[in-house]
Structure formats: structure tokens, C-alpha cells
Amino acid sequence: MTYLTRTLLTLAAGLCLSLPASAAEHVIRMLNIGSDGATMVFEPAFVHAQAGDSVRFEPTNSGHYVRSLTTPDGVTPWNSAEDQPFTVTLQQPGLYFYICPPHLMMGMIGLIQVGEAVNKQAASDRMLAQKGRMYSNSQRIDELLGKVR
Ligand SMILES: [Cu+2]
């Protein structure tokens, strides 16, 4: 191997190492009954993602959609169409709290943490404020907040 070849190979290896890990796609299913028997759930309800990852909401059962209620500053809120798959790419670190509007009262909610939870105070205030609109499963708010790291 010539010196030039070795140098080029070393440079190429260095470039590969400096590239960020490839972005992941997280799949969240919208279900009438979750795998643990709970009704009206996003599964998984908590996702810890990295900036650049995407999340795909799958309308596994019908009658569901997803709307963001709290996102980090600068993020455009989302609101999907009922029964349609919906993919969003998450660039900003922080907490993203979302609901299925017709089933908020039954606790159909979810939380995504991207990197560090930089907006934790604002997000938890907004989440706790939803408890009054939930007739059942409002403990899911606390369960989700308990998973934030
Ligand atoms: Cu729903």
C-alpha cells in the first residue's frame, strides 16, 4: 500500500466517524386496546428520540388522529388527519406532548422527549392542566412525566 493510499484511507475512515449516527424512525400505533389491555392508547406512549429522528403515527385502529399540544419553541404544531398515517421529523430538543382529540377524555395522550427536556416546566404545566378534561386515565399524565430524563 502506498503512502498516498494509506493517507486517503485514513482520511476516509475519519470522515465516516465524524458523520452523525443515522436518524431513527419511531413508530407509534394508535389503538383502541393496547397490548396490556388498556383502552384508547398511543403505543408506545413515551418515546425518547434524538434530534433528527422521525416519528410515524400508524392508524392501526380507526377513529384516531394526533394533535400536538405542547412543543419546544419554534416548532410548528401538528394536527393529522383522522385514520391517516402521519410522520413528523423532530429537530428541536425538548418535550412534545400530543393527544388524540376525540379521546383526550379517555386519556389517549403521549409524550416524546427529544434529547434534553429543555422545556420541562412549560410542558408539565400544560400537561397537568389537561387532567381536568380527562374523565378517565388521568394518571397517564403522571406516568408520562415520570419517564422524562
Ligand atoms: Cu383516539
Tab-separated table of N, CA and C and ligand atoms in Angstrom:
chain	number	residue	atom	x	y	z
A	1	MET	N	0.859	-1.195	0.000
A	1	MET	CA	0.000	0.000	0.000
A	1	MET	C	0.889	1.238	0.000
A	2	THR	N	0.611	2.132	-0.882
A	2	THR	CA	1.432	3.342	-0.956
A	2	THR	C	1.075	4.293	0.181
A	3	TYR	N	1.983	5.216	0.392
A	3	TYR	CA	1.728	6.218	1.445
A	3	TYR	C	0.456	7.005	1.125
A	4	LEU	N	0.308	7.353	-0.184
A	4	LEU	CA	-0.871	8.145	-0.583
A	4	LEU	C	-2.167	7.360	-0.311
A	5	THR	N	-2.177	6.081	-0.654
A	5	THR	CA	-3.373	5.258	-0.429
A	5	THR	C	-3.714	5.199	1.052
A	6	ARG	N	-2.647	4.985	1.845
A	6	ARG	CA	-2.878	4.908	3.301
A	6	ARG	C	-3.459	6.219	3.831
A	7	THR	N	-2.922	7.315	3.338
A	7	THR	CA	-3.402	8.633	3.786
A	7	THR	C	-4.872	8.818	3.415
A	8	LEU	N	-5.206	8.430	2.173
A	8	LEU	CA	-6.594	8.585	1.722
A	8	LEU	C	-7.538	7.703	2.538
A	9	LEU	N	-7.101	6.469	2.812
A	9	LEU	CA	-7.945	5.562	3.602
A	9	LEU	C	-8.154	6.116	5.013
A	10	THR	N	-7.086	6.684	5.573
A	10	THR	CA	-7.199	7.248	6.921
A	10	THR	C	-8.185	8.410	6.919
A	11	LEU	N	-8.079	9.253	5.889
A	11	LEU	CA	-8.996	10.389	5.793
A	11	LEU	C	-10.439	9.905	5.642
A	12	ALA	N	-10.634	8.883	4.802
A	12	ALA	CA	-11.988	8.369	4.567
A	12	ALA	C	-12.562	7.807	5.864
A	13	ALA	N	-11.743	7.067	6.609
A	13	ALA	CA	-12.219	6.493	7.871
A	13	ALA	C	-12.606	7.612	8.832
A	14	GLY	N	-11.810	8.672	8.860
A	14	GLY	CA	-12.093	9.799	9.740
A	14	GLY	C	-13.405	10.462	9.385
A	15	LEU	N	-13.666	10.592	8.091
A	15	LEU	CA	-14.918	11.215	7.654
A	15	LEU	C	-16.117	10.374	8.099
A	16	CYS	N	-15.983	9.062	7.957
A	16	CYS	CA	-17.083	8.186	8.358
A	16	CYS	C	-17.380	8.351	9.841
A	17	LEU	N	-16.321	8.404	10.643
A	17	LEU	CA	-16.521	8.501	12.085
A	17	LEU	C	-17.165	9.826	12.471
A	18	SER	N	-16.919	10.872	11.680
A	18	SER	CA	-17.439	12.184	12.064
A	18	SER	C	-18.892	12.379	11.634
A	19	LEU	N	-19.417	11.461	10.807
A	19	LEU	CA	-20.818	11.599	10.406
A	19	LEU	C	-21.725	11.234	11.583
A	20	PRO	N	-22.837	11.940	11.729
A	20	PRO	CA	-23.747	11.588	12.825
A	20	PRO	C	-24.373	10.224	12.564
A	21	ALA	N	-24.774	9.553	13.645
A	21	ALA	CA	-25.459	8.270	13.501
A	21	ALA	C	-26.732	8.505	12.691
A	22	SER	N	-27.135	7.535	11.901
A	22	SER	CA	-28.305	7.738	11.057
A	22	SER	C	-29.552	7.914	11.918
A	23	ALA	N	-30.440	8.769	11.446
A	23	ALA	CA	-31.652	9.095	12.209
A	23	ALA	C	-32.571	7.883	12.276
A	24	ALA	N	-33.238	7.728	13.384
A	24	ALA	CA	-34.154	6.605	13.582
A	24	ALA	C	-35.581	7.025	13.269
A	25	GLU	N	-36.396	6.033	12.924
A	25	GLU	CA	-37.832	6.279	12.796
A	25	GLU	C	-38.537	5.489	13.894
A	26	HIS	N	-39.281	6.184	14.725
A	26	HIS	CA	-40.030	5.552	15.808
A	26	HIS	C	-41.478	5.407	15.345
A	27	VAL	N	-42.040	4.248	15.545
A	27	VAL	CA	-43.427	4.013	15.135
A	27	VAL	C	-44.320	3.980	16.370
A	28	ILE	N	-45.356	4.785	16.340
A	28	ILE	CA	-46.329	4.825	17.433
A	28	ILE	C	-47.682	4.434	16.851
A	29	ARG	N	-48.285	3.383	17.418
A	29	ARG	CA	-49.579	2.920	16.899
A	29	ARG	C	-50.721	3.546	17.687
A	30	MET	N	-51.790	3.845	16.995
A	30	MET	CA	-52.993	4.393	17.624
A	30	MET	C	-53.986	3.237	17.727
A	31	LEU	N	-54.304	2.860	18.989
A	31	LEU	CA	-55.031	1.624	19.241
A	31	LEU	C	-56.271	1.836	20.103
A	32	ASN	N	-57.297	1.037	19.849
A	32	ASN	CA	-58.463	1.013	20.733
A	32	ASN	C	-58.141	0.254	22.020
A	33	ILE	N	-57.331	-0.798	21.877
A	33	ILE	CA	-56.908	-1.583	23.041
A	33	ILE	C	-55.413	-1.863	22.901
A	34	GLY	N	-54.666	-1.444	23.909
A	34	GLY	CA	-53.220	-1.644	23.885
A	34	GLY	C	-52.839	-3.064	24.243
A	35	SER	N	-51.544	-3.378	24.118
A	35	SER	CA	-51.093	-4.751	24.364
A	35	SER	C	-51.270	-5.152	25.825
A	36	ASP	N	-51.404	-4.174	26.740
A	36	ASP	CA	-51.636	-4.513	28.148
A	36	ASP	C	-53.126	-4.445	28.507
A	37	GLY	N	-53.987	-4.284	27.488
A	37	GLY	CA	-55.421	-4.268	27.739
A	37	GLY	C	-56.008	-2.894	27.984
A	38	ALA	N	-55.153	-1.874	28.106
A	38	ALA	CA	-55.663	-0.520	28.341
A	38	ALA	C	-56.363	-0.005	27.086
A	39	THR	N	-57.419	0.789	27.284
A	39	THR	CA	-58.177	1.265	26.137
A	39	THR	C	-57.724	2.651	25.704
A	40	MET	N	-57.847	2.894	24.402
A	40	MET	CA	-57.534	4.170	23.775
A	40	MET	C	-56.121	4.638	24.126
A	41	VAL	N	-55.171	4.060	23.408
A	41	VAL	CA	-53.766	4.351	23.720
A	41	VAL	C	-52.948	4.627	22.466
A	42	PHE	N	-51.924	5.436	22.680
A	42	PHE	CA	-50.804	5.502	21.752
A	42	PHE	C	-49.791	4.488	22.293
A	43	GLU	N	-49.236	3.676	21.413
A	43	GLU	CA	-48.299	2.646	21.875
A	43	GLU	C	-47.048	2.620	21.003
A	44	PRO	N	-45.868	2.882	21.579
A	44	PRO	CA	-45.633	3.278	22.967
A	44	PRO	C	-46.050	4.727	23.227
A	45	ALA	N	-46.521	5.004	24.440
A	45	ALA	CA	-46.986	6.349	24.776
A	45	ALA	C	-45.826	7.290	25.074
A	46	PHE	N	-44.666	6.729	25.423
A	46	PHE	CA	-43.490	7.568	25.665
A	46	PHE	C	-42.377	7.116	24.737
A	47	VAL	N	-41.785	8.070	24.041
A	47	VAL	CA	-40.662	7.774	23.157
A	47	VAL	C	-39.540	8.748	23.487
A	48	HIS	N	-38.342	8.215	23.639
A	48	HIS	CA	-37.164	9.085	23.805
A	48	HIS	C	-36.392	9.042	22.498
A	49	ALA	N	-36.401	10.164	21.788
A	49	ALA	CA	-35.784	10.235	20.466
A	49	ALA	C	-34.589	11.182	20.496
A	50	GLN	N	-33.850	11.171	19.416
A	50	GLN	CA	-32.744	12.113	19.254
A	50	GLN	C	-33.098	13.103	18.156
A	51	ALA	N	-32.524	14.301	18.233
A	51	ALA	CA	-32.793	15.318	17.218
A	51	ALA	C	-32.484	14.747	15.836
A	52	GLY	N	-33.406	14.950	14.915
A	52	GLY	CA	-33.253	14.421	13.567
A	52	GLY	C	-34.036	13.141	13.349
A	53	ASP	N	-34.448	12.491	14.429
A	53	ASP	CA	-35.280	11.290	14.302
A	53	ASP	C	-36.668	11.681	13.803
A	54	SER	N	-37.387	10.714	13.288
A	54	SER	CA	-38.773	10.975	12.927
A	54	SER	C	-39.679	10.009	13.684
A	55	VAL	N	-40.921	10.410	13.781
A	55	VAL	CA	-41.934	9.594	14.440
A	55	VAL	C	-43.063	9.394	13.445
A	56	ARG	N	-43.492	8.150	13.319
A	56	ARG	CA	-44.582	7.816	12.409
A	56	ARG	C	-45.752	7.286	13.225
A	57	PHE	N	-46.878	7.966	13.133
A	57	PHE	CA	-48.092	7.542	13.821
A	57	PHE	C	-48.899	6.670	12.865
A	58	GLU	N	-49.191	5.452	13.321
A	58	GLU	CA	-49.904	4.477	12.498
A	58	GLU	C	-51.354	4.363	12.967
A	59	PRO	N	-52.326	4.603	12.083
A	59	PRO	CA	-53.735	4.461	12.467
A	59	PRO	C	-54.160	2.992	12.432
A	60	THR	N	-53.610	2.214	13.379
A	60	THR	CA	-53.870	0.773	13.400
A	60	THR	C	-55.362	0.486	13.556
A	61	ASN	N	-56.013	1.224	14.453
A	61	ASN	CA	-57.473	1.164	14.566
A	61	ASN	C	-58.013	2.494	14.055
A	62	SER	N	-59.292	2.506	13.668
A	62	SER	CA	-59.841	3.726	13.073
A	62	SER	C	-60.425	4.655	14.133
A	63	GLY	N	-60.606	5.901	13.724
A	63	GLY	CA	-61.218	6.892	14.594
A	63	GLY	C	-60.234	7.738	15.380
A	64	HIS	N	-58.925	7.603	15.054
A	64	HIS	CA	-57.905	8.331	15.807
A	64	HIS	C	-57.123	9.296	14.916
A	65	TYR	N	-56.609	10.329	15.533
A	65	TYR	CA	-55.598	11.183	14.905
A	65	TYR	C	-54.762	11.812	16.003
A	66	VAL	N	-53.817	12.633	15.624
A	66	VAL	CA	-52.867	13.143	16.611
A	66	VAL	C	-52.678	14.648	16.434
A	67	ARG	N	-52.713	15.335	17.585
A	67	ARG	CA	-52.511	16.790	17.584
A	67	ARG	C	-51.514	17.136	18.691
A	68	SER	N	-50.514	17.935	18.353
A	68	SER	CA	-49.559	18.354	19.385
A	68	SER	C	-50.180	19.456	20.229
A	69	LEU	N	-49.985	19.374	21.541
A	69	LEU	CA	-50.475	20.429	22.439
A	69	LEU	C	-49.332	21.277	22.972
A	70	THR	N	-48.174	20.664	23.136
A	70	THR	CA	-47.011	21.400	23.625
A	70	THR	C	-45.787	20.924	22.863
A	71	THR	N	-45.032	21.872	22.332
A	71	THR	CA	-43.799	21.531	21.642
A	71	THR	C	-42.729	22.543	22.056
A	72	PRO	N	-41.466	22.226	21.826
A	72	PRO	CA	-40.423	23.223	22.108
A	72	PRO	C	-40.630	24.480	21.258
A	73	ASP	N	-40.073	25.586	21.712
A	73	ASP	CA	-40.191	26.853	20.979
A	73	ASP	C	-39.730	26.684	19.530
A	74	GLY	N	-40.467	27.294	18.631
A	74	GLY	CA	-40.060	27.303	17.228
A	74	GLY	C	-40.578	26.132	16.419
A	75	VAL	N	-41.271	25.202	17.072
A	75	VAL	CA	-41.801	24.041	16.347
A	75	VAL	C	-43.230	24.343	15.899
A	76	THR	N	-43.528	24.067	14.635
A	76	THR	CA	-44.890	24.237	14.140
A	76	THR	C	-45.768	23.119	14.705
A	77	PRO	N	-46.898	23.466	15.340
A	77	PRO	CA	-47.774	22.422	15.893
A	77	PRO	C	-48.282	21.482	14.790
A	78	TRP	N	-48.564	20.254	15.155
A	78	TRP	CA	-49.094	19.297	14.183
A	78	TRP	C	-50.528	18.955	14.503
A	79	ASN	N	-51.223	18.537	13.460
A	79	ASN	CA	-52.604	18.082	13.585
A	79	ASN	C	-52.851	17.178	12.390
A	80	SER	N	-52.920	15.880	12.618
A	80	SER	CA	-53.014	14.950	11.487
A	80	SER	C	-54.468	14.759	11.078
A	81	ALA	N	-54.644	14.100	9.963
A	81	ALA	CA	-55.997	13.759	9.507
A	81	ALA	C	-56.396	12.415	10.101
A	82	GLU	N	-57.680	12.283	10.439
A	82	GLU	CA	-58.175	11.052	11.044
A	82	GLU	C	-57.927	9.853	10.128
A	83	ASP	N	-57.468	8.770	10.750
A	83	ASP	CA	-57.239	7.492	10.060
A	83	ASP	C	-56.127	7.536	9.020
A	84	GLN	N	-55.300	8.565	9.057
A	84	GLN	CA	-54.192	8.645	8.105
A	84	GLN	C	-52.865	8.492	8.841
A	85	PRO	N	-51.909	7.764	8.225
A	85	PRO	CA	-50.576	7.735	8.835
A	85	PRO	C	-50.008	9.155	8.839
A	86	PHE	N	-49.191	9.453	9.812
A	86	PHE	CA	-48.652	10.802	9.935
A	86	PHE	C	-47.212	10.702	10.427
A	87	THR	N	-46.313	11.338	9.710
A	87	THR	CA	-44.896	11.303	10.089
A	87	THR	C	-44.409	12.716	10.345
A	88	VAL	N	-43.676	12.890	11.412
A	88	VAL	CA	-43.103	14.193	11.732
A	88	VAL	C	-41.630	13.980	12.088
A	89	THR	N	-40.772	14.897	11.591
A	89	THR	CA	-39.354	14.844	11.937
A	89	THR	C	-39.093	15.823	13.065
A	90	LEU	N	-38.376	15.363	14.067
A	90	LEU	CA	-38.178	16.142	15.285
A	90	LEU	C	-36.763	16.709	15.304
A	91	GLN	N	-36.650	18.011	15.141
A	91	GLN	CA	-35.327	18.642	15.087
A	91	GLN	C	-34.960	19.342	16.379
A	92	GLN	N	-35.988	19.877	17.086
A	92	GLN	CA	-35.711	20.673	18.287
A	92	GLN	C	-35.727	19.802	19.533
A	93	PRO	N	-34.724	19.937	20.397
A	93	PRO	CA	-34.750	19.196	21.649
A	93	PRO	C	-35.888	19.677	22.541
A	94	GLY	N	-36.389	18.766	23.360
A	94	GLY	CA	-37.431	19.140	24.312
A	94	GLY	C	-38.548	18.121	24.341
A	95	LEU	N	-39.618	18.488	25.046
A	95	LEU	CA	-40.769	17.608	25.198
A	95	LEU	C	-41.873	17.989	24.222
A	96	TYR	N	-42.451	16.972	23.609
A	96	TYR	CA	-43.573	17.126	22.689
A	96	TYR	C	-44.739	16.331	23.277
A	97	PHE	N	-45.771	17.035	23.701
A	97	PHE	CA	-46.944	16.377	24.279
A	97	PHE	C	-48.061	16.429	23.248
A	98	TYR	N	-48.713	15.290	23.030
A	98	TYR	CA	-49.743	15.237	21.991
A	98	TYR	C	-50.939	14.435	22.489
A	99	ILE	N	-52.053	14.629	21.833
A	99	ILE	CA	-53.298	13.961	22.217
A	99	ILE	C	-54.010	13.453	20.963
A	100	CYS	N	-54.946	12.545	21.182
A	100	CYS	CA	-55.944	12.227	20.163
A	100	CYS	C	-57.190	13.008	20.595
A	101	PRO	N	-57.538	14.103	19.909
A	101	PRO	CA	-58.594	14.988	20.425
A	101	PRO	C	-59.910	14.307	20.783
A	102	PRO	N	-60.458	13.392	19.955
A	102	PRO	CA	-61.736	12.790	20.360
A	102	PRO	C	-61.625	11.882	21.583
A	103	HIS	N	-60.426	11.446	21.923
A	103	HIS	CA	-60.261	10.517	23.043
A	103	HIS	C	-59.399	11.081	24.172
A	104	LEU	N	-59.220	12.408	24.173
A	104	LEU	CA	-58.489	13.006	25.302
A	104	LEU	C	-59.207	12.696	26.607
A	105	MET	N	-60.526	12.723	26.569
A	105	MET	CA	-61.282	12.500	27.808
A	105	MET	C	-61.064	11.096	28.363
A	106	MET	N	-60.602	10.172	27.509
A	106	MET	CA	-60.325	8.809	27.968
A	106	MET	C	-58.822	8.596	28.175
A	107	GLY	N	-58.083	9.676	28.070
A	107	GLY	CA	-56.653	9.585	28.369
A	107	GLY	C	-55.791	9.139	27.210
A	108	MET	N	-56.231	9.390	25.987
A	108	MET	CA	-55.399	8.998	24.832
A	108	MET	C	-54.397	10.115	24.553
A	109	ILE	N	-53.238	9.978	25.180
A	109	ILE	CA	-52.199	11.006	25.141
A	109	ILE	C	-50.840	10.349	24.993
A	110	GLY	N	-49.848	11.148	24.631
A	110	GLY	CA	-48.492	10.620	24.534
A	110	GLY	C	-47.468	11.717	24.672
A	111	LEU	N	-46.229	11.296	24.889
A	111	LEU	CA	-45.148	12.252	25.118
A	111	LEU	C	-43.887	11.769	24.414
A	112	ILE	N	-43.242	12.690	23.726
A	112	ILE	CA	-41.960	12.393	23.088
A	112	ILE	C	-40.916	13.324	23.699
A	113	GLN	N	-39.810	12.728	24.119
A	113	GLN	CA	-38.674	13.529	24.574
A	113	GLN	C	-37.599	13.458	23.506
A	114	VAL	N	-37.169	14.615	23.037
A	114	VAL	CA	-36.082	14.669	22.055
A	114	VAL	C	-34.866	15.264	22.757
A	115	GLY	N	-33.808	14.475	22.868
A	115	GLY	CA	-32.608	14.958	23.557
A	115	GLY	C	-32.948	15.381	24.972
A	116	GLU	N	-32.527	16.579	25.343
A	116	GLU	CA	-32.790	17.063	26.701
A	116	GLU	C	-34.152	17.730	26.795
A	117	ALA	N	-34.787	17.572	27.965
A	117	ALA	CA	-36.133	18.120	28.179
A	117	ALA	C	-36.031	19.605	28.549
A	118	VAL	N	-35.624	20.429	27.595
A	118	VAL	CA	-35.325	21.839	27.889
A	118	VAL	C	-36.575	22.645	28.261
A	119	ASN	N	-37.748	22.184	27.847
A	119	ASN	CA	-38.996	22.905	28.136
A	119	ASN	C	-39.828	22.167	29.187
A	120	LYS	N	-39.165	21.477	30.099
A	120	LYS	CA	-39.896	20.587	31.011
A	120	LYS	C	-40.946	21.327	31.839
A	121	GLN	N	-40.610	22.504	32.366
A	121	GLN	CA	-41.565	23.209	33.220
A	121	GLN	C	-42.822	23.584	32.435
A	122	ALA	N	-42.636	24.199	31.288
A	122	ALA	CA	-43.789	24.620	30.481
A	122	ALA	C	-44.613	23.417	30.042
A	123	ALA	N	-43.928	22.357	29.644
A	123	ALA	CA	-44.643	21.176	29.151
A	123	ALA	C	-45.414	20.505	30.279
A	124	SER	N	-44.804	20.376	31.456
A	124	SER	CA	-45.538	19.689	32.532
A	124	SER	C	-46.703	20.537	33.018
A	125	ASP	N	-46.560	21.863	33.037
A	125	ASP	CA	-47.701	22.718	33.396
A	125	ASP	C	-48.869	22.475	32.437
A	126	ARG	N	-48.554	22.456	31.160
A	126	ARG	CA	-49.595	22.276	30.149
A	126	ARG	C	-50.225	20.894	30.243
A	127	MET	N	-49.390	19.901	30.520
A	127	MET	CA	-49.904	18.532	30.630
A	127	MET	C	-50.822	18.392	31.841
A	128	LEU	N	-50.377	18.899	32.988
A	128	LEU	CA	-51.187	18.767	34.204
A	128	LEU	C	-52.511	19.504	34.048
A	129	ALA	N	-52.521	20.580	33.262
A	129	ALA	CA	-53.754	21.344	33.047
A	129	ALA	C	-54.794	20.533	32.275
A	130	GLN	N	-54.356	19.468	31.586
A	130	GLN	CA	-55.306	18.647	30.813
A	130	GLN	C	-56.074	17.666	31.694
A	131	LYS	N	-55.592	17.472	32.923
A	131	LYS	CA	-56.239	16.466	33.783
A	131	LYS	C	-57.729	16.743	33.965
A	132	GLY	N	-58.082	18.025	34.041
A	132	GLY	CA	-59.484	18.381	34.232
A	132	GLY	C	-60.365	18.019	33.047
A	133	ARG	N	-59.750	17.750	31.904
A	133	ARG	CA	-60.507	17.397	30.708
A	133	ARG	C	-60.551	15.885	30.497
A	134	MET	N	-59.940	15.139	31.415
A	134	MET	CA	-59.866	13.685	31.268
A	134	MET	C	-60.771	13.033	32.303
A	135	TYR	N	-61.752	12.273	31.834
A	135	TYR	CA	-62.678	11.608	32.751
A	135	TYR	C	-62.110	10.302	33.264
A	136	SER	N	-61.166	9.730	32.519
A	136	SER	CA	-60.500	8.511	32.989
A	136	SER	C	-59.041	8.536	32.553
A	137	ASN	N	-58.250	7.757	33.261
A	137	ASN	CA	-56.829	7.572	32.931
A	137	ASN	C	-55.975	8.832	33.077
A	138	SER	N	-56.393	9.784	33.912
A	138	SER	CA	-55.585	10.993	34.052
A	138	SER	C	-54.236	10.704	34.714
A	139	GLN	N	-54.106	9.519	35.356
A	139	GLN	CA	-52.794	9.173	35.919
A	139	GLN	C	-51.754	8.967	34.827
A	140	ARG	N	-52.220	8.823	33.585
A	140	ARG	CA	-51.247	8.680	32.483
A	140	ARG	C	-50.372	9.923	32.362
A	141	ILE	N	-50.909	11.071	32.736
A	141	ILE	CA	-50.104	12.303	32.723
A	141	ILE	C	-48.882	12.130	33.629
A	142	ASP	N	-49.125	11.650	34.857
A	142	ASP	CA	-48.026	11.470	35.814
A	142	ASP	C	-47.063	10.378	35.346
A	143	GLU	N	-47.630	9.308	34.766
A	143	GLU	CA	-46.769	8.217	34.293
A	143	GLU	C	-45.825	8.717	33.196
A	144	LEU	N	-46.356	9.525	32.290
A	144	LEU	CA	-45.519	10.052	31.210
A	144	LEU	C	-44.442	10.983	31.763
A	145	LEU	N	-44.850	11.882	32.643
A	145	LEU	CA	-43.874	12.819	33.211
A	145	LEU	C	-42.792	12.087	33.994
A	146	GLY	N	-43.170	10.946	34.595
A	146	GLY	CA	-42.199	10.162	35.346
A	146	GLY	C	-41.137	9.518	34.489
A	147	LYS	N	-41.369	9.466	33.192
A	147	LYS	CA	-40.394	8.835	32.293
A	147	LYS	C	-39.401	9.830	31.713
A	148	VAL	N	-39.652	11.119	31.935
A	148	VAL	CA	-38.748	12.142	31.387
A	148	VAL	C	-37.412	12.064	32.102
A	149	ARG	N	-36.336	12.069	31.330
A	149	ARG	CA	-34.986	12.016	31.913
A	149	ARG	C	-34.182	13.239	31.517
B	1	CU	CU	-58.169	8.288	19.565
